[in-house]
Coordinates of C-alpha atoms and ligand atoms in Angstrom, one line a residue:
X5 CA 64.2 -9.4 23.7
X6 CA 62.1 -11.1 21.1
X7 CA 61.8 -8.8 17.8
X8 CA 57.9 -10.2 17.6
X9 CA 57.6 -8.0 14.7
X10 CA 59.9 -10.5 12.6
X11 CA 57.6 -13.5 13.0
X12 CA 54.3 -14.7 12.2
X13 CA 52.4 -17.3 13.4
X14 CA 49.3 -18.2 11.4
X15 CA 46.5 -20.8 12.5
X16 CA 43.4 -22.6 10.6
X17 CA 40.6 -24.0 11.8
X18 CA 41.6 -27.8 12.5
X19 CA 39.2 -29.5 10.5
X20 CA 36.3 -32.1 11.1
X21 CA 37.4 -35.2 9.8
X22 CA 33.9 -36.2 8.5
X23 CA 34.2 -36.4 4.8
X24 CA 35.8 -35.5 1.6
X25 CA 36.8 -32.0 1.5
X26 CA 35.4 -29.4 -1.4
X27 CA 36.8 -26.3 -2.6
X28 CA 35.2 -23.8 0.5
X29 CA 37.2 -26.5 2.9
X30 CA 40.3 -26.0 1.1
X31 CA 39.7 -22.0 1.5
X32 CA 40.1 -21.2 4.7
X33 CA 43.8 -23.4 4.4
X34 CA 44.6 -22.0 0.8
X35 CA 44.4 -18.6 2.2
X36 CA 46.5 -19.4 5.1
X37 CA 49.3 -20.4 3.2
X38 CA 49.2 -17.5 0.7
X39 CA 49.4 -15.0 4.2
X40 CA 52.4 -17.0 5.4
X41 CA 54.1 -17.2 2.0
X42 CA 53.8 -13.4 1.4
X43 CA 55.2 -13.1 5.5
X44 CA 58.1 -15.2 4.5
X45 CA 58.8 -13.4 0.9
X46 CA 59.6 -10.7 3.3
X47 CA 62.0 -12.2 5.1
X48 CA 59.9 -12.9 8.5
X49 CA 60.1 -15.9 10.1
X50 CA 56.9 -17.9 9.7
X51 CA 55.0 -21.0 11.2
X52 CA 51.6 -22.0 10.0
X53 CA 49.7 -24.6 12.0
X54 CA 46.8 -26.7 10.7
X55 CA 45.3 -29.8 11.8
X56 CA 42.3 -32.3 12.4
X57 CA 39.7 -32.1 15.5
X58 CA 38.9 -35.7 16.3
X59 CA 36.7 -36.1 19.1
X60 CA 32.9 -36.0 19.3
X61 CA 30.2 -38.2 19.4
X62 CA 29.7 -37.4 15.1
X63 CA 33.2 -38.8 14.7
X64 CA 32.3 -41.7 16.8
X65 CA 29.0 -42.3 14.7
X66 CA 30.9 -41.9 10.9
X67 CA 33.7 -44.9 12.3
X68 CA 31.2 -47.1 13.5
X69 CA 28.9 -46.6 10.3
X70 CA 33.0 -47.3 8.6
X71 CA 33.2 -50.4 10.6
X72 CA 36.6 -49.2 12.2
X73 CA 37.4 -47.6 15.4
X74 CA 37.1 -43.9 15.9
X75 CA 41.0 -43.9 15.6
X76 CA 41.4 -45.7 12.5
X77 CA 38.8 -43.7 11.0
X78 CA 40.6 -40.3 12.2
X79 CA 44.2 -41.3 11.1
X80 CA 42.7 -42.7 7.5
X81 CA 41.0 -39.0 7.6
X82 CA 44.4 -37.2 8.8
X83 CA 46.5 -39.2 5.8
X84 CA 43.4 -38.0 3.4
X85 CA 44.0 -34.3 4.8
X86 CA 47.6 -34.1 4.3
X87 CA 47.9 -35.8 0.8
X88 CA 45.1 -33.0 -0.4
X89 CA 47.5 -30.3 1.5
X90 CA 50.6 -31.4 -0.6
X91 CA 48.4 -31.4 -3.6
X92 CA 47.6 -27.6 -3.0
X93 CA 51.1 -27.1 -2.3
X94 CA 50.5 -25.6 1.0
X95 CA 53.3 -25.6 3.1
X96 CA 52.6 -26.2 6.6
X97 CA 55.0 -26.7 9.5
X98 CA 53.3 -28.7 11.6
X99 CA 50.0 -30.8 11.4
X100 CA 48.3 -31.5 14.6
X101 CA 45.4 -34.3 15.4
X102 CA 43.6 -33.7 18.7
X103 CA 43.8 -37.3 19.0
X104 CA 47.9 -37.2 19.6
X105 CA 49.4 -37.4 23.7
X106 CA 51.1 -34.7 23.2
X107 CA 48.1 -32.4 22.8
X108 CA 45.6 -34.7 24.9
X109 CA 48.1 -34.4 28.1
X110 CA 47.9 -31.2 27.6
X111 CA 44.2 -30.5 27.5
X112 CA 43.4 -32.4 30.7
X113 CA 45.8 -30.1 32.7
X114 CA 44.3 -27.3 31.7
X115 CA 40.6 -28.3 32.5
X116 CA 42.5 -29.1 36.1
X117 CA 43.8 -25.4 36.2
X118 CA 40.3 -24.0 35.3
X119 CA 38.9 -25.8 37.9
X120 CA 41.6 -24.9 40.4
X121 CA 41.1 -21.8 39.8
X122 CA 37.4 -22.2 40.0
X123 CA 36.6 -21.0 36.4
X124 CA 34.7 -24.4 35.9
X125 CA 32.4 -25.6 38.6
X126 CA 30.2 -28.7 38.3
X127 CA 26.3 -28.9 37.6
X128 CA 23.4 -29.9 35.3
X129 CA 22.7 -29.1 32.2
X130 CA 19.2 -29.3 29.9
X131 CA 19.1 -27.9 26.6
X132 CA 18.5 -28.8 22.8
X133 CA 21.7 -30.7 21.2
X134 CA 22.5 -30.8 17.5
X135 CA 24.9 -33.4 17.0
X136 CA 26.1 -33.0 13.8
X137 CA 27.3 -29.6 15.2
X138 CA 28.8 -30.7 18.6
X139 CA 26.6 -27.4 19.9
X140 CA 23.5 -27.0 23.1
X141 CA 21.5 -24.4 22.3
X142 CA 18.8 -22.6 24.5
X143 CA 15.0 -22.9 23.1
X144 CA 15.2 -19.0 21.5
X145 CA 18.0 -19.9 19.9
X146 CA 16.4 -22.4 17.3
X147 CA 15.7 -21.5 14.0
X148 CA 11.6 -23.1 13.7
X149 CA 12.9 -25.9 16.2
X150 CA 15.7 -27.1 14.2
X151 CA 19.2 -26.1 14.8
X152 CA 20.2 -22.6 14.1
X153 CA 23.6 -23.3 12.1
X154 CA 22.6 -26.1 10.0
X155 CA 18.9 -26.5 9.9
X156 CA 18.9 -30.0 11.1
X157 CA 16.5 -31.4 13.9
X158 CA 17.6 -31.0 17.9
X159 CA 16.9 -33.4 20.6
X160 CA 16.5 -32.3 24.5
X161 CA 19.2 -32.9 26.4
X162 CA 20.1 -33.3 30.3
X163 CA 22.8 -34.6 31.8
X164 CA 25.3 -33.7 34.9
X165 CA 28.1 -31.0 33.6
X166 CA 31.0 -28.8 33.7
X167 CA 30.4 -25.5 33.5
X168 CA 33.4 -22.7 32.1
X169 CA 32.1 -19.7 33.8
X170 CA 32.2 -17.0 30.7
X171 CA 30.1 -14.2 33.0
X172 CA 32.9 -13.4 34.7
X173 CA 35.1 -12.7 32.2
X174 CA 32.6 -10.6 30.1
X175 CA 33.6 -7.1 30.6
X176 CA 37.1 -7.7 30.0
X177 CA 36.0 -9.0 26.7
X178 CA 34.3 -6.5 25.8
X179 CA 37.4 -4.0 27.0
X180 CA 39.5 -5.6 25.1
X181 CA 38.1 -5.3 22.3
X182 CA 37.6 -1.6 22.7
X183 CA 41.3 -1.1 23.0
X184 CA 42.3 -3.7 20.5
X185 CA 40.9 -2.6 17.1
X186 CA 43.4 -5.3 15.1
X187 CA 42.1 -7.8 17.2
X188 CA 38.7 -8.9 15.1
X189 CA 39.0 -8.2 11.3
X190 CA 36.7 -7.3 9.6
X191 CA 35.4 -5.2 12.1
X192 CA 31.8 -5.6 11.6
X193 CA 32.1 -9.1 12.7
X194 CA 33.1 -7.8 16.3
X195 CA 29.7 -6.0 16.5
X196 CA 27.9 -9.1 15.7
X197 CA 29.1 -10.9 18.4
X198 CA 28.1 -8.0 21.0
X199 CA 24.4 -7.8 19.5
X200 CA 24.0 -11.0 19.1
X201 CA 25.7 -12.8 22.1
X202 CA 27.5 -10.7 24.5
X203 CA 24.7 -7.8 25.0
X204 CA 21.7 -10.4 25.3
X205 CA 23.8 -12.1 28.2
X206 CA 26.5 -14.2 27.5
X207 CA 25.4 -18.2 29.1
X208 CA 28.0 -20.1 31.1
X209 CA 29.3 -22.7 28.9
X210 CA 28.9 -26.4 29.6
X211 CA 32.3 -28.2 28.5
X212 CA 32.0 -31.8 29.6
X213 CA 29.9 -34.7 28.0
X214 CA 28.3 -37.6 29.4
X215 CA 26.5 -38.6 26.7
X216 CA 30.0 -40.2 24.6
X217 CA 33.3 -41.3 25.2
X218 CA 35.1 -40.6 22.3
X219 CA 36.9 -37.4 23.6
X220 CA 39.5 -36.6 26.3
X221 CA 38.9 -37.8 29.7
X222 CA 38.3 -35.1 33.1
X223 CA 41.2 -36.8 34.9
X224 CA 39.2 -36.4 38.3
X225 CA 36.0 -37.8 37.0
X226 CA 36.7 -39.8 34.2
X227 CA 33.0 -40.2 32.9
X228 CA 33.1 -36.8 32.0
X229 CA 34.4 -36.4 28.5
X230 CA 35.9 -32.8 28.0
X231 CA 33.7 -30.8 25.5
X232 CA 34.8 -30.6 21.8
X233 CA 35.5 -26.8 21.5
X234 CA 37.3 -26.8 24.7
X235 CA 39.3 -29.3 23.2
X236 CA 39.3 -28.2 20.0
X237 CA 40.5 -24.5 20.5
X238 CA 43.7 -25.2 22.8
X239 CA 45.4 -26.8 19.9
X240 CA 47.0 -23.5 18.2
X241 CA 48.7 -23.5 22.0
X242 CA 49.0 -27.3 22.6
X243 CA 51.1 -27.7 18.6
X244 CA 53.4 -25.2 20.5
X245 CA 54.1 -27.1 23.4
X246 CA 52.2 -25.1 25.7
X247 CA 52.2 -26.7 29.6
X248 CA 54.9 -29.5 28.2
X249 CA 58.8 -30.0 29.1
X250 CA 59.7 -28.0 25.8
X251 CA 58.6 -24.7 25.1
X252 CA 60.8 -23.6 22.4
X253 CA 58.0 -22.8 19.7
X254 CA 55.9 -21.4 22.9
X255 CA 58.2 -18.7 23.5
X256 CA 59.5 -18.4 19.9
X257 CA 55.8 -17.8 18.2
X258 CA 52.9 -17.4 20.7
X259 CA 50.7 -15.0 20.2
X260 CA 49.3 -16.0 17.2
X261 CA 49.7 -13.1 14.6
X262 CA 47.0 -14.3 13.0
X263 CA 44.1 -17.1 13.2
X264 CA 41.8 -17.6 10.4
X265 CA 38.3 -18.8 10.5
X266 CA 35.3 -19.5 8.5
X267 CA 32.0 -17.2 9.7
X268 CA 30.4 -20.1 11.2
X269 CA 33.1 -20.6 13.9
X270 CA 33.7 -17.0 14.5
X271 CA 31.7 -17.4 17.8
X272 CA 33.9 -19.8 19.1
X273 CA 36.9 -18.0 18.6
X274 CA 35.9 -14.7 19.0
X275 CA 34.7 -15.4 22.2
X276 CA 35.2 -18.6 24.5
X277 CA 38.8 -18.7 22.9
X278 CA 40.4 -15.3 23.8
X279 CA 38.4 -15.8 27.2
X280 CA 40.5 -19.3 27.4
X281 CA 43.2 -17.7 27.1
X282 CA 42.5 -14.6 29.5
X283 CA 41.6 -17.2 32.3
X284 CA 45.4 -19.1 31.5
X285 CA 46.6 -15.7 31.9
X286 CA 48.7 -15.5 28.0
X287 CA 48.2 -13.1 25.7
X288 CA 45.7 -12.9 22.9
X289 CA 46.3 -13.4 19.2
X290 CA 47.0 -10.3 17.4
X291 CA 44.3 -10.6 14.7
X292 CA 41.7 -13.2 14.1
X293 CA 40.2 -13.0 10.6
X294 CA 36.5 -14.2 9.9
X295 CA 36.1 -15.1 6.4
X296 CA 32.7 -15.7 4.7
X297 CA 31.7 -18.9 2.9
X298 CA 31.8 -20.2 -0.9
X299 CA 28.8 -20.8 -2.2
X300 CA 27.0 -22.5 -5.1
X301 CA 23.8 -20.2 -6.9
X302 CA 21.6 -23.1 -5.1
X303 CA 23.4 -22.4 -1.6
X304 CA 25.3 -24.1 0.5
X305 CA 27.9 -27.0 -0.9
X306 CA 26.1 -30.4 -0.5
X307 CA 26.4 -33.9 -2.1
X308 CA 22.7 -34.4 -1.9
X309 CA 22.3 -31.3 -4.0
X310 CA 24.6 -32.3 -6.3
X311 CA 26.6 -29.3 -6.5
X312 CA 29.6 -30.1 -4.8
X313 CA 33.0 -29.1 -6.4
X314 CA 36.8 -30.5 -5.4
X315 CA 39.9 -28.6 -5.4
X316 CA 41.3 -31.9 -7.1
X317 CA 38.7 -31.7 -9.4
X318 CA 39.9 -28.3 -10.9
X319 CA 44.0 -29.0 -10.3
X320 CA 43.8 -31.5 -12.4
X321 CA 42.2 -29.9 -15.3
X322 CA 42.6 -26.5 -15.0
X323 CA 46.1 -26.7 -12.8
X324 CA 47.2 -25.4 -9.6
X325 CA 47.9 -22.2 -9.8
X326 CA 44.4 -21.0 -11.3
X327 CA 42.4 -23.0 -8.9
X328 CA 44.1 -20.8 -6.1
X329 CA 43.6 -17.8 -7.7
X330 CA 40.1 -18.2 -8.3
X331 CA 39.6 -19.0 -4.7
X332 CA 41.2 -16.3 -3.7
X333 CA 39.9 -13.8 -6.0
X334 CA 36.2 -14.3 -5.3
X335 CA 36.0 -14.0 -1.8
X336 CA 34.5 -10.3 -1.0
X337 CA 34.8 -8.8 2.1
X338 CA 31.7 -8.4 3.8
X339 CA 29.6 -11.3 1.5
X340 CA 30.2 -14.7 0.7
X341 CA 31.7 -15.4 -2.4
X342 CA 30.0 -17.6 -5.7
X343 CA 31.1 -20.5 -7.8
X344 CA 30.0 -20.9 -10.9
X345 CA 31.6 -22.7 -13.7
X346 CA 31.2 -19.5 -15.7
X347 CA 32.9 -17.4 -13.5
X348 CA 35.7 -19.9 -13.0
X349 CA 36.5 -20.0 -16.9
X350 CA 35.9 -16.0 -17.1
X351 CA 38.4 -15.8 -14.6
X352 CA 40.7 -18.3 -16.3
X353 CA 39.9 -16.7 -19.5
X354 CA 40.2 -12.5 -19.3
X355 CA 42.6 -12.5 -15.7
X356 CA 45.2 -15.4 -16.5
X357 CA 45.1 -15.5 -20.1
X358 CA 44.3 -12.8 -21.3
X359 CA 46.0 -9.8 -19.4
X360 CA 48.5 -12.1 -17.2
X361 CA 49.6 -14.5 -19.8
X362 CA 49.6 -12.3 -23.2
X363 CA 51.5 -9.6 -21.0
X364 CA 54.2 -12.2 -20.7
X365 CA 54.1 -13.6 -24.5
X366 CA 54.1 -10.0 -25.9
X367 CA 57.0 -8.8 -24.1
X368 CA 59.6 -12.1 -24.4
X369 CA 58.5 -11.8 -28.2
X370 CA 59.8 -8.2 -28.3
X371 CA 62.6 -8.5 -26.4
X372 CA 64.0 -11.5 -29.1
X373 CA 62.3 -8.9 -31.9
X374 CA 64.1 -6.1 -31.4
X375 CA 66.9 -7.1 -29.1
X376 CA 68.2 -10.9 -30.1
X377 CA 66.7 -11.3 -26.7
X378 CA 69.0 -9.4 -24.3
X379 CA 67.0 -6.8 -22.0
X380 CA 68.7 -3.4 -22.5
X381 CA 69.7 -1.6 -19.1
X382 CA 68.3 0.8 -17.2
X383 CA 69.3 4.6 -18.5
X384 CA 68.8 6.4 -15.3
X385 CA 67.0 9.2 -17.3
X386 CA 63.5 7.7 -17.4
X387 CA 61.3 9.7 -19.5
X388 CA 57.8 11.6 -18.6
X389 CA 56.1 8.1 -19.9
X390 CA 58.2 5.8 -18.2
X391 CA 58.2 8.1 -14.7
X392 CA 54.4 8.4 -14.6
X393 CA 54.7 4.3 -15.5
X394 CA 57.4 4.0 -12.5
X395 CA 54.9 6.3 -10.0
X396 CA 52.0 4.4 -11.1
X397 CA 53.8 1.1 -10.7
X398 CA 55.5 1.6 -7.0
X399 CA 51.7 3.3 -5.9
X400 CA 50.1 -0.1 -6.5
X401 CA 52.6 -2.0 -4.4
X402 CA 51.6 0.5 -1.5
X403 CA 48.1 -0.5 -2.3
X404 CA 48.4 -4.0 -2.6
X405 CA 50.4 -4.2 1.0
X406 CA 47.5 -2.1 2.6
X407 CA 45.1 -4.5 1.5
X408 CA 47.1 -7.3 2.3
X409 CA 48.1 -5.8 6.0
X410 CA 44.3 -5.9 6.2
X411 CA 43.5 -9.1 4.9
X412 CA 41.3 -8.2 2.6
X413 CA 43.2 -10.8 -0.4
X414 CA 40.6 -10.6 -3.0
X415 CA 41.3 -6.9 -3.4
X416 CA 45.2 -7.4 -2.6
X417 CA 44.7 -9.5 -5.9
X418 CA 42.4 -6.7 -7.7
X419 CA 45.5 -4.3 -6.9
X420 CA 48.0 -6.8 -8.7
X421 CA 45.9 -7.2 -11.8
X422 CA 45.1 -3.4 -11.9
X423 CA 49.1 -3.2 -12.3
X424 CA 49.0 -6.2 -15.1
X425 CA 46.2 -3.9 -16.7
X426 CA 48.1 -0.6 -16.8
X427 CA 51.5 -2.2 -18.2
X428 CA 49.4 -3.9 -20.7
X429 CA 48.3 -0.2 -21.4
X430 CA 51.9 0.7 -21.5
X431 CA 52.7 -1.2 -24.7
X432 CA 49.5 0.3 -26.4
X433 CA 50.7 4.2 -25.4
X434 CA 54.1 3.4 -25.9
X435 CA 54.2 1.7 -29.5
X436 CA 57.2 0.1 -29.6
X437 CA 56.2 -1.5 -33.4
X438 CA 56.5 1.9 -34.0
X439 CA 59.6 3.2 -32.1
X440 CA 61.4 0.3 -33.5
X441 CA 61.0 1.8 -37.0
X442 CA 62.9 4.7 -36.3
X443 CA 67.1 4.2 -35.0
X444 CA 66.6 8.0 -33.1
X445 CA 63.6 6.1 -30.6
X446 CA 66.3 3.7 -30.2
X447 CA 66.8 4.6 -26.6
X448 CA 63.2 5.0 -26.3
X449 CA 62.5 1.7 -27.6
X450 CA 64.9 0.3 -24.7
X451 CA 63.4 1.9 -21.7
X452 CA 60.3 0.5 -22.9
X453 CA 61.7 -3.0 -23.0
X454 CA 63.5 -2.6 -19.7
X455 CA 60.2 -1.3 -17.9
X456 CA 58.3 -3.9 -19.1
X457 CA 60.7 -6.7 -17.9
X458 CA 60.8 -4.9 -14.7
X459 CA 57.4 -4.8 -14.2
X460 CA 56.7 -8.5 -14.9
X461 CA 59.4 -9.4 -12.5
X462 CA 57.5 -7.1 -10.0
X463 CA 54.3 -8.7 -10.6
X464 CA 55.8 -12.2 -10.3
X465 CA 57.0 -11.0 -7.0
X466 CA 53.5 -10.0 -6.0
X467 CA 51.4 -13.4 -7.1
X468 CA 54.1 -15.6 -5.8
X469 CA 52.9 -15.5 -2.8
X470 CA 49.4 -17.2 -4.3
X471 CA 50.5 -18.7 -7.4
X472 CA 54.7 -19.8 -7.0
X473 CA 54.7 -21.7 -10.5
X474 CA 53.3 -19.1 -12.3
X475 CA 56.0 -16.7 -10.8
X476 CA 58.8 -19.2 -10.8
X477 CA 57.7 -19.6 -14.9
X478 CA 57.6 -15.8 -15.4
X479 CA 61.1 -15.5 -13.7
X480 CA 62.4 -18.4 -15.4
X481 CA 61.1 -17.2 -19.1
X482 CA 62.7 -13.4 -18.8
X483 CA 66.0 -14.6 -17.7
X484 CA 66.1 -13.4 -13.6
X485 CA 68.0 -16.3 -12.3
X486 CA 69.1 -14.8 -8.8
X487 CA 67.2 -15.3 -6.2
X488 CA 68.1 -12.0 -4.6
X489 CA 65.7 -10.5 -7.3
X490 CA 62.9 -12.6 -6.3
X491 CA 62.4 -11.2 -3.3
X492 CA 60.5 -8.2 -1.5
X493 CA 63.9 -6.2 -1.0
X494 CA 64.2 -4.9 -4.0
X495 CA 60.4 -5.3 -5.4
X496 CA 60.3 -1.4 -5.6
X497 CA 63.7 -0.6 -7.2
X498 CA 64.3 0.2 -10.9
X499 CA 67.8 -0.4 -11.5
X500 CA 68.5 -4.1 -10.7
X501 CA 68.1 -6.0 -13.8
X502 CA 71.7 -5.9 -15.4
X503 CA 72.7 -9.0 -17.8
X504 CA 69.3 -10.5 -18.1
X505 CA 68.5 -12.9 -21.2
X506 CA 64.9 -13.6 -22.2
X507 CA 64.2 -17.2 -23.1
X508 CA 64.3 -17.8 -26.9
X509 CA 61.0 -18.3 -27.3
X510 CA 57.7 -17.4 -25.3
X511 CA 55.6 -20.4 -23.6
X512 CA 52.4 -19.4 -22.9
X513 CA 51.4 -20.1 -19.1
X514 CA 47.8 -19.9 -19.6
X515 CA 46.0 -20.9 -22.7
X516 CA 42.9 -20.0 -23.7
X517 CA 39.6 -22.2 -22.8
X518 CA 36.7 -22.9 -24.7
X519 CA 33.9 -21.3 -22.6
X520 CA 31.1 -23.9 -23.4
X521 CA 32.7 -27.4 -23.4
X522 CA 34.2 -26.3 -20.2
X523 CA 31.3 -25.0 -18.3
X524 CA 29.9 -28.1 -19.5
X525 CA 32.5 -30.3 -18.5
X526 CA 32.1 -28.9 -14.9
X527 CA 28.2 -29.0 -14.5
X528 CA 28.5 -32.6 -14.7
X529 CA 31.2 -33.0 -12.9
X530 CA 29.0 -31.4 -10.3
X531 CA 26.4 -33.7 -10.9
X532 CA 28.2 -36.7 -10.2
Ligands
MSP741 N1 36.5 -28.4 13.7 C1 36.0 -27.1 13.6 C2 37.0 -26.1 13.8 C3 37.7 -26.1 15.1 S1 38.9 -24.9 15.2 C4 39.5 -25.0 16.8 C5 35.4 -26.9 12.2 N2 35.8 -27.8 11.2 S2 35.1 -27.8 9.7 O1 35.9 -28.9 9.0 O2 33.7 -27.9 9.8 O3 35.5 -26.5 9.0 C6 36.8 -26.0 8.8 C7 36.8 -24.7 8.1 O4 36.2 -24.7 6.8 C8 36.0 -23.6 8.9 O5 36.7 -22.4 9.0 C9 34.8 -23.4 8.0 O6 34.2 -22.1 8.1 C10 35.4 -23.6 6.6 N3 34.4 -23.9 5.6 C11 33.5 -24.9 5.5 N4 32.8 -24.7 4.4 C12 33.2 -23.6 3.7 C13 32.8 -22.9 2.6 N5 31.8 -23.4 1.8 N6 33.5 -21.8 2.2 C14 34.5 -21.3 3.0 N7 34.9 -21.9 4.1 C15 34.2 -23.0 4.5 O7 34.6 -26.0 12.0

């Protein structure tokens, strides 16, 4: 038997491959790679999947506007992808493009099964098309005549079609979801998709084109194109081998333990997808998160606007690590999340530097001060202070895993600085200026030093996950070497640190930013 608790398989989107992309882009993937990373800290074995969705007639449009064939444009746009991955250090295992054989094969032989089965069954279909969105929708379903999800105008439609038929696989849907409360998170975005789609009747979906070419052909009528989102959503199967001669990764990772998804796609995979997957008979992903969206004070990302920020934009001044954080960190739960240049440099300003890197510069300097640098052991005997320090510190790493099991990151990240916060509290209750004063708070003096190494090496285990220089820096700078106590095992234990050596002198890993040059410096970088 499997142990299918000791892997995790994580999906993003696969992206449109239609322009440059900005920091709420980079989200959905950022946060991806920070769920894996904190999976694999705890010794599970992990494969994330990401990817680009190449078909459609918008592609199609963007290359010939380029001057270059649709698959020029989409490889160019794949290279362009992974270069900004490795940039954000996001480690994926395998990249997949919709355009590659292996997943194309793939896709046609299950749009033969569906209709074998008689889940799609040919007819006509009339309805309002948006084409930047690759999406019909029905005349109630525009927003003042223009398309619902971005605003822009519609054109009627008709043209002979594949249909999938959803109807029948409604109720079992909706069962499913009853019994499976891990399966949507958060759970309010499960609701929506009753009120809004499933209860008012849920339409068969048409999932061929005539209309373009630049997609997969229907093998048995080969001026059909199959429909984008059909397409589309059998990748996180077809980068596993699903239907092919090898079905190593198939077996090894499928289901997904979690897919992650932007709100405005949550329709798509919170309900054709597991309905897919119902009518190939496989299971259904354990979890699929819906995030919400980054947005500017003036709305929505847009170039026109002019207030468009890139992830390269802030690495290279502001470095990696930060940029994550700040992504991560401002994305609530059940609203989207704001970026402003204020916020960014607050964040930079009172959570990196001020509590996270003076945390670091204090203690090094007081190890050297009072102890030539060598942290002093752990006594056993931990006074009242240090217990109710212990307690507090072992209680937040409970928290911090119950937000993260949930996937609410921004308050997994609230629970790690409420830790930085309260060992920076430690220093003020505990005085060591003071203790050191006296040779009979000696022993005092040195529980406080060994706590307050032991805490930083527990908080470096906790942001590693989102921000590994920063940890690797705080390991590197109080002396732990060993991998062994870098990792989850021991996260919780008090005795470990034996033969540990600050570094001679303190580097700060975050330094201070002047508040107005740099807002300014990013409004007009947003301008440009
Ligand atoms: N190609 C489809 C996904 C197909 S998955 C089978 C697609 N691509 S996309 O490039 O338009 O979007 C990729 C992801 O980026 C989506 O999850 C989307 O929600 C997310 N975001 C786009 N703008 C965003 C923000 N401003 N903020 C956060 N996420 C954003 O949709």
């Amino acid at each position: 038997m499997r142990d299918l608790n000791n892997k995790f398989y994580v999906t993003t989107p696969i992206y449109y491959p239609s322009g440059k992309f900005h920091i709420g882009t980079a989200y959905t993937t950022v946060l991806a790679d920070s769920i894996k990373r904190y999976h694999k800290l705890k010794g599970e074995d992990t494969y994330m999947l990401t990817g680009t969705d190449e078909h459609g007639q918008k592609i199609q449009e963007v290359a010939q506007k380029n001057g270059e064939t649709p698959k020029e444009y989409v490889d160019k746009m794949a290279a362009a992808a992974k270069e900004l991955w490795t940039k954000m250090d996001i480690k994926y295992d395998d990249f997949i493009q919709t355009t590659e054989i292996r997943h194309e094969k793939i896709v046609q032989k299950i749009f033969d099964r569906f209709m074998e089965q008689g889940d799609i069954y040919k007819g006509e279909y009339e309805g309002w098309y948006c084409v930047p969105c690759e999406t019909y929708f029905t005349e109630t379903q525009l927003v003042d005549g223009k398309c619902p999800d971005c605003g822009r105008e519609v054109k009627l439609m008709k043209e002979e079609s594949y249909f999938f038929n959803m109807k029948k696989y409604t109720d079992r849907l909706l069962k499913y979801y009853d019994e499976h409360p891990e399966f949507v998170k958060p759970d309010y975005r499960k609701n929506e998709m009753i009120n809004n789609f499933i209860k008012p009747g849920l339409e068969d979906l048409c999932v061929t084109r005539t209309s373009f070419d630049w997609g997969i052909k229907v093998l048995k009528d080969p001026k059909h194109v199959i429909y984008v989102w059909l397409d589309a959503l059998t990748n996180y199967i077809t980068a596993l081998g699903y239907l092919s001669d090898d079905y190593t990764l198939f077996k090894k990772y499928w289901p997904a333990d979690l897919q992650i998804v932007g709100k405005d796609i949550a329709r798509f995979h919170l309900i054709y997808w597991p309905i897919f997957l119902m009518a190939l008979d496989l299971p259904l992903p354990k979890t699929i998160l819906v995030h919400n969206w980054i947005m500017m004070k003036d709305g929505k990302m847009s170039k026109s606007k002019g207030n468009v920020i890139y992830p390269e934009t802030l690495i290279e001044r502001y470095g990696l690590d930060a940029t994550r954080y700040f992504l991560l960190r401002e994305m609530p739960v059940s609203q989207d999340g704001l970026f402003t240049p204020e916020a960014f440099i607050e964040r930079y300003n009172f959570d990196l530097c001020n509590d996270l890197s003076n945390l670091l510069n204090r203690t090094v300097s007081m190890v050297n001060k009072y102890f030539e640098g060598n942290v002093p052991k752990y006594n056993g005997h931990p006074n009242e202070v240090d217990k109710q320090f212990e307690e507090f510190t072992i209680g937040q790493i409970d928290k911090f895993e119950e937000k993260l099991n949930e996937y609410e990151i921004a308050n997994a990240l609230q629970e790690i600085w409420n830790l930085i916060s309260r060992t920076n509290k430690y220093i003020d209750e505990t005085m060591p200026w003071a203790l050191a004063k006296e040779d009979e708070n000696k022993e005092k003096l040195e529980s406080c030093m060994y706590h307050l190494i032991e805490n930083l090496r527990k908080i470096a285990i906790l942001i590693k996950p989102f921000m590994n220089d920063t940890a690797e820096n705080i390991f590197r700078q109080i002396g732990i070497k060993e991998n062994a106590l870098k990792t989850w095992n021991n996260i919780k234990d008090y005795n470990k640190l034996e033969n540990i050596k600050v570094i001679e002198k303190g580097e700060p890993i975050f330094m201070r930013l002047n508040v107005e040059e740099e807002v300014e410096y990013l409004k007009n970088i947003m301008k440009k």
